[in-house]
Short mmCIF file of C-alpha atoms and ligand atoms in Angstrom, two decimals:
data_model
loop_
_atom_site.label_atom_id
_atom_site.label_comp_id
_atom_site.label_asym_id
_atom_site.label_seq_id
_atom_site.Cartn_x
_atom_site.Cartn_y
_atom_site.Cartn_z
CA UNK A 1 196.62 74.51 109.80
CA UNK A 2 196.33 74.60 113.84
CA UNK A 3 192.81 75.14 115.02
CA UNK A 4 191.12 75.57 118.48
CA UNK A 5 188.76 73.16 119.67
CA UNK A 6 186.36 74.76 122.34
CA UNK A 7 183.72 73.10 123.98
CA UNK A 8 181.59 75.89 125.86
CA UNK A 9 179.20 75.95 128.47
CA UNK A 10 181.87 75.78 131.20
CA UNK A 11 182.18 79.00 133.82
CA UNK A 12 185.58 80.15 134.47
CA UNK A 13 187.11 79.39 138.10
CA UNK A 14 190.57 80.31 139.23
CA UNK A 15 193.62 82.90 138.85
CA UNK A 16 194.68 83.68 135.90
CA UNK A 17 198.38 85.68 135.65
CA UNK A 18 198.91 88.01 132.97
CA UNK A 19 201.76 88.12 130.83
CA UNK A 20 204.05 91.46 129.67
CA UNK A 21 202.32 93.50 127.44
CA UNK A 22 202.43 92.77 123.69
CA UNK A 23 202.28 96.80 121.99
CA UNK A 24 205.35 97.50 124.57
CA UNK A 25 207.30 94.84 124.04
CA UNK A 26 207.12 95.28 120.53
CA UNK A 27 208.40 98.98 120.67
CA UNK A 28 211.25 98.12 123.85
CA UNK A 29 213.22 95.11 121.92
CA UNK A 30 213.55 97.56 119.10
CA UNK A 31 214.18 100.17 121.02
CA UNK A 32 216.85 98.67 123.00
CA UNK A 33 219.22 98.48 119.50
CA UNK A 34 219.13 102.43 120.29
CA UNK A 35 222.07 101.59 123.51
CA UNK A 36 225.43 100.64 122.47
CA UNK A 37 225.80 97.90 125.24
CA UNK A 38 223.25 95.35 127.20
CA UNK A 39 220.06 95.97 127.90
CA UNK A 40 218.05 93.17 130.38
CA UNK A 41 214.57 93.37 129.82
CA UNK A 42 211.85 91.20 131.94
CA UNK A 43 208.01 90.50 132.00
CA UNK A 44 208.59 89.97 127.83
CA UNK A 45 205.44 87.85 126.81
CA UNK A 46 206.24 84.59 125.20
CA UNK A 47 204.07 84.91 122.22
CA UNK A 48 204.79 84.96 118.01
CA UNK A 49 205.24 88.36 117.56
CA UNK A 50 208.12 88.66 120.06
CA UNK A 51 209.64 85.57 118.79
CA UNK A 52 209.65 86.80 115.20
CA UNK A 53 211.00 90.47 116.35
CA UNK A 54 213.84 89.11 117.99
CA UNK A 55 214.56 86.82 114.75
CA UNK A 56 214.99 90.33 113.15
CA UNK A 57 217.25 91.84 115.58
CA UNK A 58 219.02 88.80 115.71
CA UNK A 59 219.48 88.68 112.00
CA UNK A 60 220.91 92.09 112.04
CA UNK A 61 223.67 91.40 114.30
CA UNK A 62 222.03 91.96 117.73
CA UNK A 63 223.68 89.14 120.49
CA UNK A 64 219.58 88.08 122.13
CA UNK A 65 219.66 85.80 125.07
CA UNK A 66 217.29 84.16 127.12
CA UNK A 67 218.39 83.84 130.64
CA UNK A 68 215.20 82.34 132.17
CA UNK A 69 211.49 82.79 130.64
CA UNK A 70 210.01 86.22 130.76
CA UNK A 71 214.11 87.73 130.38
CA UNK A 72 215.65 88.65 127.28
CA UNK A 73 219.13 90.26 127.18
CA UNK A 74 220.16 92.15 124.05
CA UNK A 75 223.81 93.49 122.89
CA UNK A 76 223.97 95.79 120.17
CA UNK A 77 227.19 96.96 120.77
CA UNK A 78 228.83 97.57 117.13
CA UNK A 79 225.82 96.70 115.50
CA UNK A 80 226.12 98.14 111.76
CA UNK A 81 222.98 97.34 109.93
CA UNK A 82 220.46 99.62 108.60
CA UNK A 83 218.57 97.67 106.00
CA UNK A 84 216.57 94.56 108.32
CA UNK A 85 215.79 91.56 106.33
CA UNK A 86 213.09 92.57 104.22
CA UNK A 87 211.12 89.03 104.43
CA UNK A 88 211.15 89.12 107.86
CA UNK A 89 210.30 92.48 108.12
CA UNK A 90 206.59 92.12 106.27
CA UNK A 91 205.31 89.66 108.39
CA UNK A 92 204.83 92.34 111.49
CA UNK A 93 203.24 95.67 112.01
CA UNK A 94 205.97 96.72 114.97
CA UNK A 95 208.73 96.27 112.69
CA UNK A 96 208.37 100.24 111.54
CA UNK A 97 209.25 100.82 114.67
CA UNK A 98 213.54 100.07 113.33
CA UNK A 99 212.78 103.15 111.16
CA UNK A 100 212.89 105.46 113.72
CA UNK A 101 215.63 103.51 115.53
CA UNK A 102 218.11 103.20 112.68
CA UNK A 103 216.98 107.18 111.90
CA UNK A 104 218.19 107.82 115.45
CA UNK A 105 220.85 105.75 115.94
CA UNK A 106 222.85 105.94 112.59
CA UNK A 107 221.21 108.52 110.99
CA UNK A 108 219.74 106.27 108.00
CA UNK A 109 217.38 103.42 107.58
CA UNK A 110 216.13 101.01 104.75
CA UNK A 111 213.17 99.36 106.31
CA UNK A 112 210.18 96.85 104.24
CA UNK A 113 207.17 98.33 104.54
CA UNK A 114 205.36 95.99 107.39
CA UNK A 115 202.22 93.08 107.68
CA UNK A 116 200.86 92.54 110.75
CA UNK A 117 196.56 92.84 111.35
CA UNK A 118 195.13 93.85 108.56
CA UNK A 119 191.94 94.78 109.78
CA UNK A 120 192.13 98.29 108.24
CA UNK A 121 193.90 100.90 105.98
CA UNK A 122 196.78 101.49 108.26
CA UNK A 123 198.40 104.70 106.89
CA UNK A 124 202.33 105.93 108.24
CA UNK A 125 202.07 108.95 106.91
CA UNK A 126 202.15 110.75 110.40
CA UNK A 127 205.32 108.86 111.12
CA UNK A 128 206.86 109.81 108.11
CA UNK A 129 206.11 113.40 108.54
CA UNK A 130 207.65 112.62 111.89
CA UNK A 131 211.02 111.68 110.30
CA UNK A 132 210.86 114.96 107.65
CA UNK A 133 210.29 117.32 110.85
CA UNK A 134 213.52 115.91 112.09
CA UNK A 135 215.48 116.22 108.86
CA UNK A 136 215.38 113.26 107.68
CA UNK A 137 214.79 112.60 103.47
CA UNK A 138 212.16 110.11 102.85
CA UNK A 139 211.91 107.76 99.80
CA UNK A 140 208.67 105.90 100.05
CA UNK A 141 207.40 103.45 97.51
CA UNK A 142 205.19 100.72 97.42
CA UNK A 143 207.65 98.28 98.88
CA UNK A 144 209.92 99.90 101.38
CA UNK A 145 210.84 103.06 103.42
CA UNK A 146 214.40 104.73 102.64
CA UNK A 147 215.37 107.49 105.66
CA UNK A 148 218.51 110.02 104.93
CA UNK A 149 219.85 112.91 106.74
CA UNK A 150 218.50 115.96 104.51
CA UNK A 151 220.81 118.72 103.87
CA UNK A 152 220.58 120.42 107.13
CA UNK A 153 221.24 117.61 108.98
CA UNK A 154 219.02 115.77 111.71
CA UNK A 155 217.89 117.68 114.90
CA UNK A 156 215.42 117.69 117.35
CA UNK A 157 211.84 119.75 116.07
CA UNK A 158 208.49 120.47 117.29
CA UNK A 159 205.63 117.92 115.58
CA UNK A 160 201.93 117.98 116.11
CA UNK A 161 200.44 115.02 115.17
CA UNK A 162 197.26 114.82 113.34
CA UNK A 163 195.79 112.32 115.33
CA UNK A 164 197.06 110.76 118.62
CA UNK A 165 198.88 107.70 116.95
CA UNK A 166 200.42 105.15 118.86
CA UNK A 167 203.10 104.12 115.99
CA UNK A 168 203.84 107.22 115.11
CA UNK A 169 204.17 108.48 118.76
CA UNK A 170 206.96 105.73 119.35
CA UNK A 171 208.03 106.48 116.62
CA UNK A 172 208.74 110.04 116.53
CA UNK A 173 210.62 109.69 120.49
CA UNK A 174 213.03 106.45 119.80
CA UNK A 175 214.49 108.51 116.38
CA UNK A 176 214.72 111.60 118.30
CA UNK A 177 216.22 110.29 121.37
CA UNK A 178 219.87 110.20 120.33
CA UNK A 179 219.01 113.22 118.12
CA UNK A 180 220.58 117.30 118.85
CA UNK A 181 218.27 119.61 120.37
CA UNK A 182 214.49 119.00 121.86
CA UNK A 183 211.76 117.39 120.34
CA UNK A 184 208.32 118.20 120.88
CA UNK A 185 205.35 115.52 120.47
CA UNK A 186 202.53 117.23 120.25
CA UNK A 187 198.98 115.57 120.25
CA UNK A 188 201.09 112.14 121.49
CA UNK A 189 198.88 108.99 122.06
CA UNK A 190 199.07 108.66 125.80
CA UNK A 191 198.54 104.60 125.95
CA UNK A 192 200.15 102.49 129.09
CA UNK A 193 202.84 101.14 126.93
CA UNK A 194 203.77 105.01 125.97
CA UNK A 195 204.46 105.71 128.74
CA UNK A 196 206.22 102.38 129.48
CA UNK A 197 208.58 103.03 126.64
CA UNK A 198 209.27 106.05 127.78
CA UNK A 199 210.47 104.76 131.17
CA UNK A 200 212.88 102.14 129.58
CA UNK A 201 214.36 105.02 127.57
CA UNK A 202 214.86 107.54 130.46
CA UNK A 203 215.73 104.14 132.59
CA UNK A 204 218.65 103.60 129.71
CA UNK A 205 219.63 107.35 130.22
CA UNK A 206 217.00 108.99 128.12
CA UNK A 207 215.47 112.25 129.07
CA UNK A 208 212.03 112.26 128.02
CA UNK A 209 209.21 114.34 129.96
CA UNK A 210 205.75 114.09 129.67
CA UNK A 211 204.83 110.72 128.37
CA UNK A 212 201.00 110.03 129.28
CA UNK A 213 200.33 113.63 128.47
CA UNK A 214 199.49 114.44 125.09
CA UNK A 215 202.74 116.72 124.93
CA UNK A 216 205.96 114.70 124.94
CA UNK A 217 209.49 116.41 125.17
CA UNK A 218 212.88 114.76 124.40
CA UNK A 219 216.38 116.71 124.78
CA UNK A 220 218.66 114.41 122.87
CA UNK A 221 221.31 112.87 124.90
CA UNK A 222 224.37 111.66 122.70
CA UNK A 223 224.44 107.78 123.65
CA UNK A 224 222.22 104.85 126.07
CA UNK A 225 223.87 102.94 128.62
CA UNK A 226 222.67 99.60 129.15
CA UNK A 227 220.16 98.48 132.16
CA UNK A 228 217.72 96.58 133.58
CA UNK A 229 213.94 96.92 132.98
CA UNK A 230 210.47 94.88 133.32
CA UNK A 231 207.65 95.85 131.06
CA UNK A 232 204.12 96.42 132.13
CA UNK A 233 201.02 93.52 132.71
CA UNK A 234 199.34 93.67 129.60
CA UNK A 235 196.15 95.74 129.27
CA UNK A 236 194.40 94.09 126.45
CA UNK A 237 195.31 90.72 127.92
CA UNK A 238 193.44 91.28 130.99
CA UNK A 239 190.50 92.71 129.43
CA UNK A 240 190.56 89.40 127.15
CA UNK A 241 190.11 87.26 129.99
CA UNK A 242 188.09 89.68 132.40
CA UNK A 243 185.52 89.73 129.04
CA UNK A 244 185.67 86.08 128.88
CA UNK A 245 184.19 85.68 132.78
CA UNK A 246 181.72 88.58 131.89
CA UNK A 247 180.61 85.67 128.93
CA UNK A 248 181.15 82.30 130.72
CA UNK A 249 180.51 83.32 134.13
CA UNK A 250 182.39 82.59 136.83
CA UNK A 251 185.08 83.97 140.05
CA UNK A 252 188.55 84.61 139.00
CA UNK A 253 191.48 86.63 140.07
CA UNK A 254 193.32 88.24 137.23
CA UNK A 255 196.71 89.17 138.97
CA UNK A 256 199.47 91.03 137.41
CA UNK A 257 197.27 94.10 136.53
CA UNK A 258 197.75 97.68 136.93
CA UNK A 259 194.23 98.02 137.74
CA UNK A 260 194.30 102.00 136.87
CA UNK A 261 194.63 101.02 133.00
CA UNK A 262 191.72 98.47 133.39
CA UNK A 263 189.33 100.79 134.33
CA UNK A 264 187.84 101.88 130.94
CA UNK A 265 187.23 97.89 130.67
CA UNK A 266 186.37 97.31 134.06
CA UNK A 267 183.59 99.93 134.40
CA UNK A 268 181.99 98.50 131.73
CA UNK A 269 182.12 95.54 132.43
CA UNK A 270 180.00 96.31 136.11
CA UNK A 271 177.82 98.70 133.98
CA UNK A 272 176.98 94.69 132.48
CA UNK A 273 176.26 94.02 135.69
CA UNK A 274 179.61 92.18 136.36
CA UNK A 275 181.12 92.41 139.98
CA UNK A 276 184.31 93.48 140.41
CA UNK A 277 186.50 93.95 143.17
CA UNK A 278 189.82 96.15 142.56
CA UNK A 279 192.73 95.22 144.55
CA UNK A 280 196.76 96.58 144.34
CA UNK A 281 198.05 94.42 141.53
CA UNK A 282 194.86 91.88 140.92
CA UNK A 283 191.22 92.30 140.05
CA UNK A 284 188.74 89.70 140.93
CA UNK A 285 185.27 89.33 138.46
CA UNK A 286 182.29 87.63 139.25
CA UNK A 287 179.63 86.77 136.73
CA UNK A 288 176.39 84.49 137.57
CA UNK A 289 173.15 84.86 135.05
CA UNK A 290 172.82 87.15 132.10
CA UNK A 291 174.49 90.37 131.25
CA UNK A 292 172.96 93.57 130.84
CA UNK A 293 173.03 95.69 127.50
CA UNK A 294 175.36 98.40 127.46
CA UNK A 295 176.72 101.47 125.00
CA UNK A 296 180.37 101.37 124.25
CA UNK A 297 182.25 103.82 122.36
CA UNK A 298 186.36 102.95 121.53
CA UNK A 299 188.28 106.00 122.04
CA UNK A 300 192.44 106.22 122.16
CA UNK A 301 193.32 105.76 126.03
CA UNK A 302 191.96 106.59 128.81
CA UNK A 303 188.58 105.42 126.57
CA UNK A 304 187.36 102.12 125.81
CA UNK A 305 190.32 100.25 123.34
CA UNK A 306 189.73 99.33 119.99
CA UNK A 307 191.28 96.78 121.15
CA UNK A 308 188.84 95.18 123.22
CA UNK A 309 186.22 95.71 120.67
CA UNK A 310 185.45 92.39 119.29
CA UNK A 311 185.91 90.97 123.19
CA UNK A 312 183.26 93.14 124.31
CA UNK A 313 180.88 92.36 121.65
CA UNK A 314 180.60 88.94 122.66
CA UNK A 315 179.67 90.30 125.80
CA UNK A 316 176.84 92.50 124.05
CA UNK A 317 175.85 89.30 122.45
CA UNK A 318 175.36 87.52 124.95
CA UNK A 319 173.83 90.44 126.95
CA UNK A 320 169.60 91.14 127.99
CA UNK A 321 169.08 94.03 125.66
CA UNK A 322 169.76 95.79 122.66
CA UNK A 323 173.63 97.23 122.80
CA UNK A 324 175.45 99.58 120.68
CA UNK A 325 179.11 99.74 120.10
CA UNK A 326 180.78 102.63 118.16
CA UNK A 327 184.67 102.28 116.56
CA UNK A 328 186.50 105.65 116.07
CA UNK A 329 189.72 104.68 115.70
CA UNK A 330 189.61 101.80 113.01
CA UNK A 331 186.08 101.82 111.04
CA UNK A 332 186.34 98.53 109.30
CA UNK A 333 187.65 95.96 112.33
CA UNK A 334 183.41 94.87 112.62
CA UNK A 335 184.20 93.10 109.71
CA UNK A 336 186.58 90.81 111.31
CA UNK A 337 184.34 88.84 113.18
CA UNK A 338 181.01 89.99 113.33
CA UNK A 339 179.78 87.49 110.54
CA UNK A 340 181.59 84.82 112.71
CA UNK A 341 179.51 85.85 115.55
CA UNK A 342 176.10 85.85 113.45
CA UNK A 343 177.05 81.94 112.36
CA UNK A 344 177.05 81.37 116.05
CA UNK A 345 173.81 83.04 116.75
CA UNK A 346 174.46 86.47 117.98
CA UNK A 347 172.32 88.78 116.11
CA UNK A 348 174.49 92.04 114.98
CA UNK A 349 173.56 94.77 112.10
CA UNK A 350 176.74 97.01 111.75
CA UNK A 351 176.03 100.18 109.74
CA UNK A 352 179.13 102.25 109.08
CA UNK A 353 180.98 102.60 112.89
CA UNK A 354 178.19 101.38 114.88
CA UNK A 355 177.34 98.33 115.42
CA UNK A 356 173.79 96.97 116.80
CA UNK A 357 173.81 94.25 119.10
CA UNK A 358 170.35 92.58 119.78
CA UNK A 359 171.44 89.98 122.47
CA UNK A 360 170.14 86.76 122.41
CA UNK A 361 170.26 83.52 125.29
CA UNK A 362 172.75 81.62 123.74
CA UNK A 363 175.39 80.87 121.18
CA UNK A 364 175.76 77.75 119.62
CA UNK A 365 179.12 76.00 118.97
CA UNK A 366 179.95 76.70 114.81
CA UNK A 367 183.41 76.61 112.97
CA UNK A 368 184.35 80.30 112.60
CA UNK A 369 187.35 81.85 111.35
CA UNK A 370 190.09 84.51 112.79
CA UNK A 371 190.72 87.59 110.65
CA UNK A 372 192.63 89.45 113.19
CA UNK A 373 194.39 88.68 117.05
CA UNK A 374 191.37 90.70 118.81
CA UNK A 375 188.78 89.22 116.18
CA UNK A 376 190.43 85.64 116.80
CA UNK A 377 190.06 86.50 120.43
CA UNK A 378 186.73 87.10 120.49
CA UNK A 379 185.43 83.99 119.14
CA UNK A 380 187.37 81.98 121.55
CA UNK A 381 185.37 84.13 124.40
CA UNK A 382 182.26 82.97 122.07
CA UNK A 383 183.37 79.69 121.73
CA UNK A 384 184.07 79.29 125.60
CA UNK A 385 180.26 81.18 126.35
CA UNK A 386 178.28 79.21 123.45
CA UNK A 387 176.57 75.88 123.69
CA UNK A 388 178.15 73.04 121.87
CA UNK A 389 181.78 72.97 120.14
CA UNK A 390 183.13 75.29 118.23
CA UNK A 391 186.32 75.09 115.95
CA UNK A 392 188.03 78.43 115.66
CA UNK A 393 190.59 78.82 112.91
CA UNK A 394 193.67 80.96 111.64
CA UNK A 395 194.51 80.84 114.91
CA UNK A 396 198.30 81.78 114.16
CA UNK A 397 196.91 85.40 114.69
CA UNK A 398 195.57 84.76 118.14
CA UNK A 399 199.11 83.45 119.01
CA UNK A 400 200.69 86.52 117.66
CA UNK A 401 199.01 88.42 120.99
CA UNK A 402 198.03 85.60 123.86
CA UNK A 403 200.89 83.71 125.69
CA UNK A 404 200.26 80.19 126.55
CA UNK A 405 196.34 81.14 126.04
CA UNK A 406 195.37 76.94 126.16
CA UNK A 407 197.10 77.04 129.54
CA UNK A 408 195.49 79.67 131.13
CA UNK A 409 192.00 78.86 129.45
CA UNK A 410 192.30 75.47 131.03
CA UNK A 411 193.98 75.92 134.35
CA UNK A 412 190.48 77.96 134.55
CA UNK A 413 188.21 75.04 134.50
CA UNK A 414 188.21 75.83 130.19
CA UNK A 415 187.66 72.83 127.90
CA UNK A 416 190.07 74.13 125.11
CA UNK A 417 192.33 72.01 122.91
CA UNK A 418 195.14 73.68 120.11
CA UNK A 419 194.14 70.66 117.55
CA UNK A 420 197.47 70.02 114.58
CA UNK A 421 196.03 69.48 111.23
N1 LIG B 1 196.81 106.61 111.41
C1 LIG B 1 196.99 107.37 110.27
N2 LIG B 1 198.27 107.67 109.90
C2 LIG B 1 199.35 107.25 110.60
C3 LIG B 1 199.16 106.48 111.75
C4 LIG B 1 197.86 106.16 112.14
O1 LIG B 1 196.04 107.77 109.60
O2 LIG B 1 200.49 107.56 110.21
C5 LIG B 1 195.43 106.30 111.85
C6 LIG B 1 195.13 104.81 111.78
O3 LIG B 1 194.69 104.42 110.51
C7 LIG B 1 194.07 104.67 112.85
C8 LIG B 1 194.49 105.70 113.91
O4 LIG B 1 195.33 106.61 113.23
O5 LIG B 1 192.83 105.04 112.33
C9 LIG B 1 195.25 105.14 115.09
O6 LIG B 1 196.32 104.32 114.67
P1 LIG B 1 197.62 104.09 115.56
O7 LIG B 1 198.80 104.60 114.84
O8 LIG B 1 197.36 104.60 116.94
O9 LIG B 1 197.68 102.50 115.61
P2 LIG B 1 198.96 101.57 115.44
O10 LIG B 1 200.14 102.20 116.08
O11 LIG B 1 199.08 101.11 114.04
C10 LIG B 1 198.63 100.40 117.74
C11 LIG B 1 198.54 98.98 118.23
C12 LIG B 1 197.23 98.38 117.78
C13 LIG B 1 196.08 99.23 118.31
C14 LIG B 1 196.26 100.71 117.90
C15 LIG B 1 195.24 101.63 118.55
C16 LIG B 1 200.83 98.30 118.27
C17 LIG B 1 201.91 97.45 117.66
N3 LIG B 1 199.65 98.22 117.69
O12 LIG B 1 198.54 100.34 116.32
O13 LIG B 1 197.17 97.11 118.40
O14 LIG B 1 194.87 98.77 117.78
O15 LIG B 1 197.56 101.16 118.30
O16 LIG B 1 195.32 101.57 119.93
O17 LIG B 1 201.05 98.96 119.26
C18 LIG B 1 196.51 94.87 118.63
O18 LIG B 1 197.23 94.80 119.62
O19 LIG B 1 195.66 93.99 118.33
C19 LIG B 1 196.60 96.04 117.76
C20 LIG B 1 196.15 96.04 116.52
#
């Protein structure tokens, strides 16, 4: 298996461009097999889980092309199939996301249940009550999702959500997009790529109001038209690398940011004692010395992302000071990496959500494995910060999330090699 070789100690010195953002892409491509003609979509990261979604839509009789890098075209014009292969299906989270497609589209959908992270109990219950507010009947078993049209039919309906999920958010608006009558979202999550999906819907001929809000309405229009449409920088790909300068130290320019959606991360991040400087599309850190402790809570967006958990704790690590870090959306993701971290050094008790963060001078090179992307993240920030080499592996689940991350890392002054077993 592929592992990362890091040697650390090196500060980070450069630009650093960052790619389309993974959690919209991954609801988009589906999304785009809601238009009966060609959609062009641009800024699509280059990364595993994009390559394997578009294997799926490809396997179920979607025409994909790849004019230049960063483009992908997509025809589903007479595409027939409900029922996407089942193998392929499993191996990603996003792929629920062709439930509420093929619910909206034709009306039915036979969908494996998905992989993907599994950092956590990741319930769809509020997705499925999603589908039964819109008519649909649900068989669920162990293995796969079946969707129907109930006896009355599908239409638009009001549903309040019992917590602001992302899935079941996107969900809930591609199925009821093509669908009679209004839907209501009520308690919607109100992350960037939201209300990015929402704007390649409406941009297809859509009419959905109030994405970003936590009430989103959709009249149901009866077909898409094809278009043109670039997703947004990617949030968590940003903070990756901003956290990794907060670690190392350094001066780079992270360009190809919506700044606005950093600034749970970046305020942080100077609350560290990091500078930052905010500018229209880029963000420049500079670290010299030691961090400062901090107190971070993850919250759904416009808090801290759980998400940039594991990143940040490196940080905390690293930092003068004892730091606490509280997870409220998914309890268990400490356990990704935390142990990883200790092996290296860093001195962490987690007790239930919180985690205590004594930081220490350094961390010291180790071989340390990745549970999860974010987790796998992480130790490459420690392995980039820490004294000595470090060997991270199971790094196909970093490469699910971070395009061309050796590249970047190393165009930054980075001593990183992908090493083929
Ligand atoms: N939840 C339920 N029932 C549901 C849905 C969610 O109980 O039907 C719970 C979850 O267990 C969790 C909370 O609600 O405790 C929030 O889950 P959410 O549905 O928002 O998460 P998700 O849609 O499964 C997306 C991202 C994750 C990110 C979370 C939170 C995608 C493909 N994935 O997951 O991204 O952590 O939102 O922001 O968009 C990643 O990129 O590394 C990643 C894991």
């Amino acid at each position: 298996m592929a592992r990362y070789e890091i040697i650390g100690g090196n500060p980070l010195n450069g630009t650093v461009t960052i790619s389309g953002a993974k959690n919209a892409a991954v609801a988009i491509l589906p999304a785009a097999l809601l238009v009966d003609g060609k959609c062009r979509i641009e800024n699509v990261p280059d990364i595993s889980d994009v390559r394997h979604l578009l294997n799926i839509l490809a396997g179920m009789g979607a025409k994909i092309e790849k004019p230049e890098p960063g483009v992908v075209e997509i025809d589903s014009t007479g595409l027939g199939c409900t029922e996407p292969d089942p193998a392929l299906v499993r191996k990603m989270r996003a792929s629920y996301y062709l439930m509420g497609v093929l619910l909206g589209r034709f009306g039915k959908a036979h969908v494996a249940l998905p992989g993907g992270c599994n950092f956590a109990a990741r319930p769809i219950d509020q997705h499925i009550k999603g589908f039964m507010a819109l008519g649909a009947d649900v068989e669920e078993t162990d293995e796969y999702v079946d969707l129907r049209p109930g006896p009355d039919g599908l239409q638009g309906n009001r549903i309040s959500l019992d917590m602001a999920s992302v899935g079941a958010t996107v969900n809930i608006m591609i199925a009821g997009v093509l669908l009679p009558g209004q839907t209501i979202i009520e308690n919607a999550a109100k992350e960037p790529h939201i209300v990015d999906l929402a704007n390649f819907l409406n941009t297809m001929g859509a009419r959905v109001y109030g994405a970003g809000t936590d009430t989103i309405k959709i009249r149901g229009v009866e077909s898409l038209k094809g278009g043109t449409y670039a997703i947004i920088p990617d949030q968590i790909e940003a903070g990756t690398y901003l956290a990794a300068v907060a670690a190392a130290g350094g001066n780079v320019l992270v360009q190809n940011v919506i700044p606005k959606h950093m600034e749970c991360i970046t305020s942080k991040l100077e609350e560290m004692g990091a500078k930052v400087i905010n500018y229209d599309d880029s963000i420049r850190i500079m670290q010299s010395g030691r961090l400062r402790r901090t107190t971070v809570k993850t919250r759904p967006y416009p808090g801290f992302p759980t998400d940039m958990q594991a990143q940040i704790c490196v940080c905390m690590a690293l930092a003068s000071g004892v730091s606490r870090l509280t997870e409220s959306v998914y309890e268990t993701r400490f356990f990704g990496y935390c142990t990883e971290l200790e092996s290296m050094g860093a001195n962490i008790q987690v007790s239930g959500k919180t985690a205590t963060v004594v930081g220490v001078e350094n961390l010291y090179g180790a071989t340390v494995c990745a549970h999860d992307l974010r987790a796998g993240a992480a130790l490459v920030i420690a392995g980039l910060s820490a004294q000595g080499t470090t060997y991270v592996e199971d790094i196909h689940y970093v490469e699910r999330g971070y395009e061309n991350l050796i590249g970047k890392l190393t165009a930054l002054g980075a001593e990183i090699r992908r090493l083929e077993d």
